[in-house]
Amino acid sequence: MRFLHSVLLVGLCVVGLFSAPLFASDHGSAAATAETSDKPQTSGPLTGGTADHTKFEALQQDFADGSAVTKACLSCHNEAGKHFIRNIHWTWEYVNPDTGQLLGKKHLINNFCTNARGNEGMCAQCHAGYGWKDESFDFGDETKIDCLVCHDNTGTYYKTPNSAGNPACSVMLEDMPPLDLTSIARNVGLPKRANCGACHFYGGGGDNVKHGDLSSALTNPPRELDVHMDADGLNFACTACHLTKRHVWAGSRYRVIAKDTEGIGKPGERRDVATCESCHGLSPHPVTSVASFKRNDHVSSIACQTCHIPEFARGGVATIVDWDWRTAGKTRNGEGYHEHGYVQGNGEDRYVYKSIKGNFTYGEDLVPVYAWFNGQMRYTTIDTRFDLADQPIEINGFTGSRHDLDSRIWPFKRMHTWQPVDQGNGTLVYARLWGEDDTAYWGGYDMGVSIAAGMKDFGLPYSGYFAYAETLSWWPITHTVAPKEQALACRDCHAADGRLDAIEGIYMPGRDHSRWLDIIGILAVIATILTIFGHAVIRGFSKGGHYHDGHA
C-alpha cells in the first residue's frame, strides 16, 4: 500500500512539473526592470522623495548632538513626533488585546541576553531615541526621538551605549569614527534594509543570533537568499511589506496574523498587515493542473512560509540555537575573556564562549520545527510563577491546533537556553548586567549579586537563591523566502519521516495509512482509469471508426 501511495503522489507531482510555472510571471521579467543595489530600494507605495534636504535652511548648521538634529526635523515634520511616540519602537511596550499581557522589551525576559529592563544603558542602543538609561527617561519628549537611525542614507551613522558601563566593556567602542551629523542630516531618505537591520539583524547580542531569518546577509542579498529583497531584482526594503501609517508599521511578533483570510485589499488599504496574502492573494498559484489546484487548497492549512522557506539561517550567517549561562563568569587573571571556535559559511569566526554570557552553539541551513499556530503567543513574564520541576520552561509558548480555524502549520526556530531563575519563588529574574560598579555582572561576574540588584531596582521579590533552568523560545520564520524552484516539493512532506511527520490531527497521504481508505482510493483510481480507457475505445469505434473533427 505504501508503494501505491508513493506512486500516486509522484504522479501528482509530475503533473505539476509539466504544467505552467508556480507563479504567473517569472523572476527574469521582474529583475529586468527592478532597481539594482546602488539605486533606491522599493519601499511599498513610497519611492524616491519630493525634497532635497541639502537645501533646507534648518539643516545649514553644525549639530551638537542627535537631539539637535531631531529639533530641526520637527521644525518641518511638525506632526511626526506626535505620531512616533505612540509606536512600539519608541514605547517598547505593548498590551495584547486578546490576553491582556503587558509585553514589549521594556518588560519581557528572553532567553538570550535575558532582560533589557534595568540594562537600558546598553540595550537601548536599539531604542529609536536618545538617552534612555534608567526609569527617569521622558517618553513624552519628542526631541529625544532618533530620526537618523531609520532615515540615514549615508551608511555612516551608528549609536553608542547611553551610559559608560564597566571598563571591561569599553573595547566595544574603540576605533569608532566621529559622526558628521550635519552631513548625515542632509542625506536622509526612506529607510533601507541596513537601517532596520542595524537593530533587527543583531537582536539577541549579535548577527542573526535571535530570529534565525534576519541577518546582515539581507543588507545586499542575492535572489537565492530572498526573492523579494534580491538586490539585483525586486530589491524590496523592509517597508515594502511592513507598510507604515503615521509611523506605525504593519506586522508584529506579539500578535501574528497566522492565517490571513482577507487577501489582497483595494489600493491604499491593508496597511496594517504584512502577510503574504495581502500581496499574493488567497489563491497564489495559477490553476493550470491538479497539482497547482492542490497547492492552493493547501493555503488554508499551511502557511506560505512552510513551503517557501525550506531552511533558515541561510546566506552564510549562523544563528544561535543553544545558550548556556551556567558557564559564564570564568576569568583569566581576574579579567573576562572570549573564545572563537565556529567558522560560519561566509568565513567569519564566531565566538563560542564569552565570560559575560557563557557558551553558544550555532547552526546554519536549519530545517524548521513545524507546528499548528494561530498567531497567539503566551509569554512567561517576571510575574509568572512556575514549577522548577517542570522543565523546559517556555518563554513564549504558542497556541494552535487542527481544529482551530485560525491556525495553520508554521515553521519555527527553537531556541534552547540554560538561564538564571529565582529558585525560591519559581520566577524569572531581572539581572543587572550593565553598569559601572561590581553589582553589574558584566564586570563583577557574580550572578547572585547581579540578580539581587536587578530585582531590587524594580521592587520585585527575590528569595535570595537562584538556579539555572532550561528554557525554550519559539520564533516564527517569515524572512529569506527562497526562489520558487527551491520550495518544498510534495514528497518532502507526503512521506514517512517527512517534514510534517510530527504534525497531528490530519490524515496525510504518503505518511499515514488506513487499510480501508487505501483500498477505496485504489479502486477509485482503477475505476477512473477504466472509465477513461472505455471512453477512448468507444470514441475510436463509433461513427465508423472516425473521430469527430470538432465542427457542427
GROMACS .gro file of N, CA and C in nm, residues 183-314:
model
  396
  183SER      N    1   2.627   6.630   0.779
  183SER     CA    2   2.622   6.558   0.652
  183SER      C    3   2.515   6.451   0.654
  184ILE      N    4   2.504   6.379   0.765
  184ILE     CA    5   2.403   6.273   0.775
  184ILE      C    6   2.263   6.332   0.766
  185ALA      N    7   2.239   6.442   0.838
  185ALA     CA    8   2.107   6.505   0.838
  185ALA      C    9   2.067   6.555   0.700
  186ARG      N   10   2.163   6.596   0.621
  186ARG     CA   11   2.133   6.646   0.487
  186ARG      C   12   2.116   6.534   0.385
  187ASN      N   13   2.144   6.412   0.427
  187ASN     CA   14   2.135   6.298   0.334
  187ASN      C   15   2.045   6.189   0.392
  188VAL      N   16   1.926   6.231   0.432
  188VAL     CA   17   1.828   6.136   0.484
  188VAL      C   18   1.734   6.093   0.371
  189GLY      N   19   1.665   5.983   0.393
  189GLY     CA   20   1.571   5.933   0.294
  189GLY      C   21   1.486   5.823   0.353
  190LEU      N   22   1.415   5.752   0.268
  190LEU     CA   23   1.334   5.640   0.316
  190LEU      C   24   1.423   5.532   0.375
  191PRO      N   25   1.374   5.461   0.477
  191PRO     CA   26   1.456   5.356   0.540
  191PRO      C   27   1.496   5.247   0.441
  192LYS      N   28   1.621   5.205   0.452
  192LYS     CA   29   1.672   5.093   0.373
  192LYS      C   30   1.683   4.969   0.463
  193ARG      N   31   1.713   4.856   0.400
  193ARG     CA   32   1.729   4.734   0.479
  193ARG      C   33   1.836   4.751   0.587
  194ALA      N   34   1.942   4.824   0.554
  194ALA     CA   35   2.051   4.842   0.651
  194ALA      C   36   2.005   4.922   0.771
  195ASN      N   37   1.913   5.015   0.752
  195ASN     CA   38   1.863   5.093   0.865
  195ASN      C   39   1.788   5.003   0.963
  196CYS      N   40   1.694   4.928   0.913
  196CYS     CA   41   1.619   4.836   1.000
  196CYS      C   42   1.712   4.730   1.058
  197GLY      N   43   1.803   4.682   0.974
  197GLY     CA   44   1.891   4.574   1.015
  197GLY      C   45   1.991   4.612   1.121
  198ALA      N   46   2.021   4.741   1.134
  198ALA     CA   47   2.117   4.784   1.235
  198ALA      C   48   2.077   4.733   1.373
  199CYS      N   49   1.948   4.720   1.395
  199CYS     CA   50   1.899   4.661   1.520
  199CYS      C   51   1.843   4.521   1.500
  200HIS      N   52   1.755   4.505   1.402
  200HIS     CA   53   1.684   4.378   1.389
  200HIS      C   54   1.774   4.263   1.342
  201PHE      N   55   1.879   4.290   1.269
  201PHE     CA   56   1.971   4.184   1.230
  201PHE      C   57   2.056   4.138   1.348
  202TYR      N   58   2.072   4.226   1.447
  202TYR     CA   59   2.165   4.199   1.557
  202TYR      C   60   2.095   4.177   1.691
  203GLY      N   61   1.964   4.150   1.688
  203GLY     CA   62   1.890   4.124   1.811
  203GLY      C   63   1.945   4.002   1.884
  204GLY      N   64   1.947   4.009   2.016
  204GLY     CA   65   1.996   3.897   2.095
  204GLY      C   66   2.144   3.903   2.124
  205GLY      N   67   2.211   4.005   2.071
  205GLY     CA   68   2.352   4.023   2.103
  205GLY      C   69   2.449   3.995   1.992
  206GLY      N   70   2.402   3.975   1.869
  206GLY     CA   71   2.494   3.951   1.758
  206GLY      C   72   2.419   3.923   1.629
  207ASP      N   73   2.494   3.909   1.522
  207ASP     CA   74   2.438   3.891   1.389
  207ASP      C   75   2.357   3.761   1.380
  208ASN      N   76   2.228   3.774   1.354
  208ASN     CA   77   2.137   3.660   1.335
  208ASN      C   78   2.120   3.574   1.459
  209VAL      N   79   2.163   3.623   1.574
  209VAL     CA   80   2.157   3.545   1.696
  209VAL      C   81   2.014   3.505   1.731
  210LYS      N   82   1.921   3.599   1.722
  210LYS     CA   83   1.786   3.575   1.775
  210LYS      C   84   1.693   3.505   1.677
  211HIS      N   85   1.658   3.571   1.569
  211HIS     CA   86   1.548   3.524   1.485
  211HIS      C   87   1.583   3.405   1.397
  212GLY      N   88   1.705   3.403   1.346
  212GLY     CA   89   1.743   3.296   1.254
  212GLY      C   90   1.713   3.327   1.109
  213ASP      N   91   1.623   3.423   1.084
  213ASP     CA   92   1.590   3.460   0.945
  213ASP      C   93   1.613   3.609   0.921
  214LEU      N   94   1.686   3.674   1.012
  214LEU     CA   95   1.719   3.816   0.997
  214LEU      C   96   1.867   3.833   1.026
  215SER      N   97   1.946   3.855   0.921
  215SER     CA   98   2.090   3.867   0.940
  215SER      C   99   2.146   3.974   0.846
  216SER      N  100   2.273   4.005   0.865
  216SER     CA  101   2.340   4.104   0.781
  216SER      C  102   2.346   4.060   0.636
  217ALA      N  103   2.324   3.931   0.609
  217ALA     CA  104   2.324   3.884   0.471
  217ALA      C  105   2.211   3.946   0.390
  218LEU      N  106   2.109   3.999   0.458
  218LEU     CA  107   1.996   4.063   0.390
  218LEU      C  108   2.023   4.209   0.355
  219THR      N  109   2.136   4.262   0.394
  219THR     CA  110   2.169   4.400   0.358
  219THR      C  111   2.179   4.415   0.207
  220ASN      N  112   2.239   4.317   0.142
  220ASN     CA  113   2.256   4.320  -0.004
  220ASN      C  114   2.245   4.177  -0.057
  221PRO      N  115   2.128   4.115  -0.043
  221PRO     CA  116   2.117   3.971  -0.068
  221PRO      C  117   2.100   3.935  -0.214
  222PRO      N  118   2.144   3.815  -0.253
  222PRO     CA  119   2.116   3.763  -0.387
  222PRO      C  120   1.977   3.701  -0.389
  223ARG      N  121   1.930   3.669  -0.507
  223ARG     CA  122   1.798   3.608  -0.522
  223ARG      C  123   1.790   3.475  -0.447
  224GLU      N  124   1.898   3.399  -0.444
  224GLU     CA  125   1.898   3.269  -0.379
  224GLU      C  126   1.866   3.279  -0.230
  225LEU      N  127   1.894   3.396  -0.170
  225LEU     CA  128   1.868   3.413  -0.028
  225LEU      C  129   1.727   3.466  -0.004
  226ASP      N  130   1.684   3.563  -0.082
  226ASP     CA  131   1.549   3.618  -0.065
  226ASP      C  132   1.501   3.677  -0.197
  227VAL      N  133   1.392   3.622  -0.249
  227VAL     CA  134   1.343   3.666  -0.380
  227VAL      C  135   1.287   3.807  -0.377
  228HIS      N  136   1.243   3.854  -0.261
  228HIS     CA  137   1.186   3.987  -0.253
  228HIS      C  138   1.293   4.094  -0.231
  229MET      N  139   1.392   4.064  -0.149
  229MET     CA  140   1.496   4.161  -0.118
  229MET      C  141   1.615   4.153  -0.213
  230ASP      N  142   1.613   4.061  -0.304
  230ASP     CA  143   1.719   4.044  -0.404
  230ASP      C  144   1.766   4.180  -0.456
  231ALA      N  145   1.891   4.214  -0.426
  231ALA     CA  146   1.943   4.347  -0.458
  231ALA      C  147   1.944   4.376  -0.607
  232ASP      N  148   1.953   4.271  -0.690
  232ASP     CA  149   1.954   4.290  -0.835
  232ASP      C  150   1.819   4.257  -0.897
  233GLY      N  151   1.720   4.235  -0.812
  233GLY     CA  152   1.587   4.201  -0.860
  233GLY      C  153   1.482   4.297  -0.808
  234LEU      N  154   1.388   4.245  -0.730
  234LEU     CA  155   1.281   4.330  -0.677
  234LEU      C  156   1.335   4.435  -0.581
  235ASN      N  157   1.440   4.402  -0.507
  235ASN     CA  158   1.510   4.498  -0.422
  235ASN      C  159   1.418   4.563  -0.319
  236PHE      N  160   1.337   4.483  -0.253
  236PHE     CA  161   1.244   4.535  -0.152
  236PHE      C  162   1.320   4.585  -0.030
  237ALA      N  163   1.281   4.702   0.017
  237ALA     CA  164   1.317   4.744   0.152
  237ALA      C  165   1.221   4.677   0.248
  238CYS      N  166   1.253   4.679   0.376
  238CYS     CA  167   1.163   4.617   0.474
  238CYS      C  168   1.024   4.678   0.469
  239THR      N  169   1.019   4.809   0.442
  239THR     CA  170   0.891   4.881   0.442
  239THR      C  171   0.806   4.852   0.319
  240ALA      N  172   0.856   4.772   0.226
  240ALA     CA  173   0.770   4.731   0.114
  240ALA      C  174   0.660   4.638   0.164
  241CYS      N  175   0.691   4.559   0.266
  241CYS     CA  176   0.591   4.471   0.328
  241CYS      C  177   0.539   4.529   0.459
  242HIS      N  178   0.632   4.582   0.539
  242HIS     CA  179   0.592   4.641   0.667
  242HIS      C  180   0.554   4.787   0.642
  243LEU      N  181   0.436   4.803   0.581
  243LEU     CA  182   0.389   4.937   0.545
  243LEU      C  183   0.367   5.021   0.670
  244THR      N  184   0.379   5.151   0.653
  244THR     CA  185   0.365   5.240   0.768
  244THR      C  186   0.253   5.341   0.746
  245LYS      N  187   0.187   5.371   0.853
  245LYS     CA  188   0.087   5.477   0.856
  245LYS      C  189   0.109   5.556   0.983
  246ARG      N  190   0.148   5.682   0.965
  246ARG     CA  191   0.179   5.768   1.079
  246ARG      C  192   0.282   5.704   1.172
  247HIS      N  193   0.385   5.650   1.113
  247HIS     CA  194   0.497   5.590   1.187
  247HIS      C  195   0.456   5.471   1.272
  248VAL      N  196   0.353   5.401   1.230
  248VAL     CA  197   0.317   5.272   1.291
  248VAL      C  198   0.328   5.168   1.181
  249TRP      N  199   0.410   5.065   1.204
  249TRP     CA  200   0.441   4.968   1.099
  249TRP      C  201   0.353   4.844   1.109
  250ALA      N  202   0.321   4.790   0.993
  250ALA     CA  203   0.245   4.664   0.988
  250ALA      C  204   0.333   4.547   1.029
  251GLY      N  205   0.273   4.450   1.095
  251GLY     CA  206   0.346   4.330   1.135
  251GLY      C  207   0.395   4.340   1.278
  252SER      N  208   0.369   4.234   1.356
  252SER     CA  209   0.411   4.233   1.496
  252SER      C  210   0.433   4.090   1.540
  253ARG      N  211   0.543   4.063   1.608
  253ARG     CA  212   0.566   3.929   1.660
  253ARG      C  213   0.485   3.904   1.786
  254TYR      N  214   0.430   4.009   1.845
  254TYR     CA  215   0.347   3.992   1.964
  254TYR      C  216   0.203   3.952   1.929
  255ARG      N  217   0.162   3.981   1.806
  255ARG     CA  218   0.028   3.944   1.763
  255ARG      C  219   0.035   3.911   1.614
  256VAL      N  220   0.074   3.789   1.584
  256VAL     CA  221   0.097   3.746   1.447
  256VAL      C  222  -0.035   3.711   1.380
  257ILE      N  223  -0.050   3.750   1.254
  257ILE     CA  224  -0.163   3.704   1.174
  257ILE      C  225  -0.119   3.574   1.108
  258ALA      N  226  -0.155   3.463   1.171
  258ALA     CA  227  -0.110   3.333   1.123
  258ALA      C  228  -0.188   3.285   1.002
  259LYS      N  229  -0.311   3.337   0.987
  259LYS     CA  230  -0.395   3.295   0.876
  259LYS      C  231  -0.474   3.416   0.827
  260ASP      N  232  -0.431   3.471   0.715
  260ASP     CA  233  -0.497   3.587   0.655
  260ASP      C  234  -0.610   3.537   0.565
  261THR      N  235  -0.733   3.571   0.600
  261THR     CA  236  -0.848   3.526   0.521
  261THR      C  237  -0.906   3.637   0.434
  262GLU      N  238  -0.841   3.755   0.435
  262GLU     CA  239  -0.891   3.867   0.356
  262GLU      C  240  -0.822   3.878   0.221
  263GLY      N  241  -0.692   3.854   0.217
  263GLY     CA  242  -0.619   3.860   0.091
  263GLY      C  243  -0.588   4.000   0.046
  264ILE      N  244  -0.585   4.018  -0.084
  264ILE     CA  245  -0.546   4.147  -0.143
  264ILE      C  246  -0.654   4.251  -0.117
  265GLY      N  247  -0.615   4.367  -0.069
  265GLY     CA  248  -0.709   4.476  -0.047
  265GLY      C  249  -0.710   4.572  -0.163
  266LYS      N  250  -0.798   4.669  -0.156
  266LYS     CA  251  -0.803   4.772  -0.258
  266LYS      C  252  -0.681   4.862  -0.244
  267PRO      N  253  -0.643   4.935  -0.350
  267PRO     CA  254  -0.527   5.025  -0.341
  267PRO      C  255  -0.541   5.122  -0.223
  268GLY      N  256  -0.436   5.130  -0.143
  268GLY     CA  257  -0.437   5.219  -0.028
  268GLY      C  258  -0.487   5.154   0.098
  269GLU      N  259  -0.542   5.032   0.088
  269GLU     CA  260  -0.592   4.963   0.206
  269GLU      C  261  -0.491   4.860   0.255
  270ARG      N  262  -0.528   4.791   0.364
  270ARG     CA  263  -0.449   4.684   0.422
  270ARG      C  264  -0.307   4.731   0.458
  271ARG      N  265  -0.300   4.844   0.523
  271ARG     CA  266  -0.170   4.896   0.566
  271ARG      C  267  -0.134   4.847   0.706
  272ASP      N  268  -0.219   4.762   0.765
  272ASP     CA  269  -0.193   4.715   0.900
  272ASP      C  270  -0.147   4.570   0.904
  273VAL      N  271  -0.120   4.511   0.788
  273VAL     CA  272  -0.075   4.373   0.784
  273VAL      C  273   0.051   4.361   0.699
  274ALA      N  274   0.125   4.255   0.725
  274ALA     CA  275   0.246   4.227   0.645
  274ALA      C  276   0.244   4.080   0.606
  275THR      N  277   0.128   4.033   0.561
  275THR     CA  278   0.112   3.892   0.528
  275THR      C  279   0.143   3.867   0.381
  276CYS      N  280   0.174   3.742   0.349
  276CYS     CA  281   0.195   3.703   0.209
  276CYS      C  282   0.067   3.726   0.128
  277GLU      N  283  -0.047   3.693   0.190
  277GLU     CA  284  -0.175   3.700   0.120
  277GLU      C  285  -0.215   3.843   0.084
  278SER      N  286  -0.166   3.941   0.158
  278SER     CA  287  -0.205   4.079   0.129
  278SER      C  288  -0.151   4.125  -0.006
  279CYS      N  289  -0.049   4.056  -0.059
  279CYS     CA  290   0.001   4.085  -0.193
  279CYS      C  291  -0.033   3.974  -0.292
  280HIS      N  292  -0.018   3.850  -0.249
  280HIS     CA  293  -0.031   3.736  -0.341
  280HIS      C  294  -0.172   3.678  -0.347
  281GLY      N  295  -0.260   3.722  -0.256
  281GLY     CA  296  -0.397   3.673  -0.258
  281GLY      C  297  -0.413   3.539  -0.190
  282LEU      N  298  -0.537   3.490  -0.189
  282LEU     CA  299  -0.570   3.365  -0.120
  282LEU      C  300  -0.552   3.243  -0.209
  283SER      N  301  -0.533   3.265  -0.339
  283SER     CA  302  -0.505   3.155  -0.433
  283SER      C  303  -0.383   3.194  -0.515
  284PRO      N  304  -0.265   3.189  -0.456
  284PRO     CA  305  -0.144   3.244  -0.519
  284PRO      C  306  -0.092   3.165  -0.638
  285HIS      N  307  -0.132   3.039  -0.652
  285HIS     CA  308  -0.078   2.955  -0.760
  285HIS      C  309  -0.176   2.948  -0.876
  286PRO      N  310  -0.135   2.982  -0.997
  286PRO     CA  311  -0.223   2.972  -1.114
  286PRO      C  312  -0.275   2.828  -1.130
  287VAL      N  313  -0.404   2.814  -1.144
  287VAL     CA  314  -0.462   2.680  -1.152
  287VAL      C  315  -0.454   2.631  -1.296
  288THR      N  316  -0.349   2.558  -1.327
  288THR     CA  317  -0.327   2.504  -1.461
  288THR      C  318  -0.316   2.353  -1.459
  289SER      N  319  -0.330   2.294  -1.339
  289SER     CA  320  -0.317   2.150  -1.327
  289SER      C  321  -0.377   2.107  -1.195
  290VAL      N  322  -0.391   1.976  -1.176
  290VAL     CA  323  -0.438   1.923  -1.049
  290VAL      C  324  -0.340   1.960  -0.937
  291ALA      N  325  -0.212   1.955  -0.968
  291ALA     CA  326  -0.111   1.985  -0.868
  291ALA      C  327  -0.121   2.130  -0.820
  292SER      N  328  -0.137   2.224  -0.913
  292SER     CA  329  -0.147   2.365  -0.874
  292SER      C  330  -0.277   2.391  -0.799
  293PHE      N  331  -0.384   2.319  -0.836
  293PHE     CA  332  -0.510   2.331  -0.762
  293PHE      C  333  -0.490   2.286  -0.617
  294LYS      N  334  -0.416   2.176  -0.598
  294LYS     CA  335  -0.391   2.127  -0.463
  294LYS      C  336  -0.301   2.221  -0.385
  295ARG      N  337  -0.210   2.288  -0.452
  295ARG     CA  338  -0.127   2.386  -0.381
  295ARG      C  339  -0.215   2.494  -0.321
  296ASN      N  340  -0.308   2.546  -0.399
  296ASN     CA  341  -0.399   2.648  -0.345
  296ASN      C  342  -0.487   2.592  -0.234
  297ASP      N  343  -0.523   2.465  -0.247
  297ASP     CA  344  -0.603   2.401  -0.144
  297ASP      C  345  -0.526   2.395  -0.012
  298HIS      N  346  -0.393   2.386  -0.021
  298HIS     CA  347  -0.310   2.379   0.099
  298HIS      C  348  -0.303   2.512   0.174
  299VAL      N  349  -0.332   2.624   0.107
  299VAL     CA  350  -0.316   2.756   0.168
  299VAL      C  351  -0.399   2.770   0.295
  300SER      N  352  -0.512   2.704   0.301
  300SER     CA  353  -0.599   2.717   0.418
  300SER      C  354  -0.542   2.652   0.543
  301SER      N  355  -0.448   2.560   0.526
  301SER     CA  356  -0.395   2.490   0.642
  301SER      C  357  -0.242   2.498   0.656
  302ILE      N  358  -0.174   2.547   0.554
  302ILE     CA  359  -0.028   2.556   0.559
  302ILE      C  360   0.017   2.698   0.527
  303ALA      N  361   0.095   2.757   0.614
  303ALA     CA  362   0.147   2.891   0.590
  303ALA      C  363   0.238   2.891   0.468
  304CYS      N  364   0.236   3.000   0.394
  304CYS     CA  365   0.322   3.013   0.276
  304CYS      C  366   0.468   2.987   0.312
  305GLN      N  367   0.507   3.036   0.431
  305GLN     CA  368   0.646   3.025   0.474
  305GLN      C  369   0.690   2.878   0.490
  306THR      N  370   0.597   2.790   0.519
  306THR     CA  371   0.630   2.650   0.542
  306THR      C  372   0.693   2.587   0.418
  307CYS      N  373   0.640   2.619   0.302
  307CYS     CA  374   0.693   2.563   0.177
  307CYS      C  375   0.804   2.650   0.116
  308HIS      N  376   0.791   2.781   0.132
  308HIS     CA  377   0.879   2.872   0.060
  308HIS      C  378   1.002   2.918   0.139
  309ILE      N  379   1.014   2.874   0.265
  309ILE     CA  380   1.137   2.896   0.341
  309ILE      C  381   1.180   2.760   0.394
  310PRO      N  382   1.239   2.677   0.307
  310PRO     CA  383   1.270   2.538   0.345
  310PRO      C  384   1.376   2.525   0.454
  311GLU      N  385   1.466   2.623   0.464
  311GLU     CA  386   1.566   2.626   0.571
  311GLU      C  387   1.582   2.770   0.617
  312PHE      N  388   1.633   2.787   0.739
  312PHE     CA  389   1.665   2.922   0.787
  312PHE      C  390   1.811   2.927   0.829
  313ALA      N  391   1.856   3.046   0.866
  313ALA     CA  392   1.999   3.071   0.891
  313ALA      C  393   2.079   3.039   0.765
  314ARG      N  394   2.030   3.091   0.653
  314ARG     CA  395   2.099   3.074   0.525
  314ARG      C  396   2.181   3.199   0.494
   0.00000   0.00000   0.00000
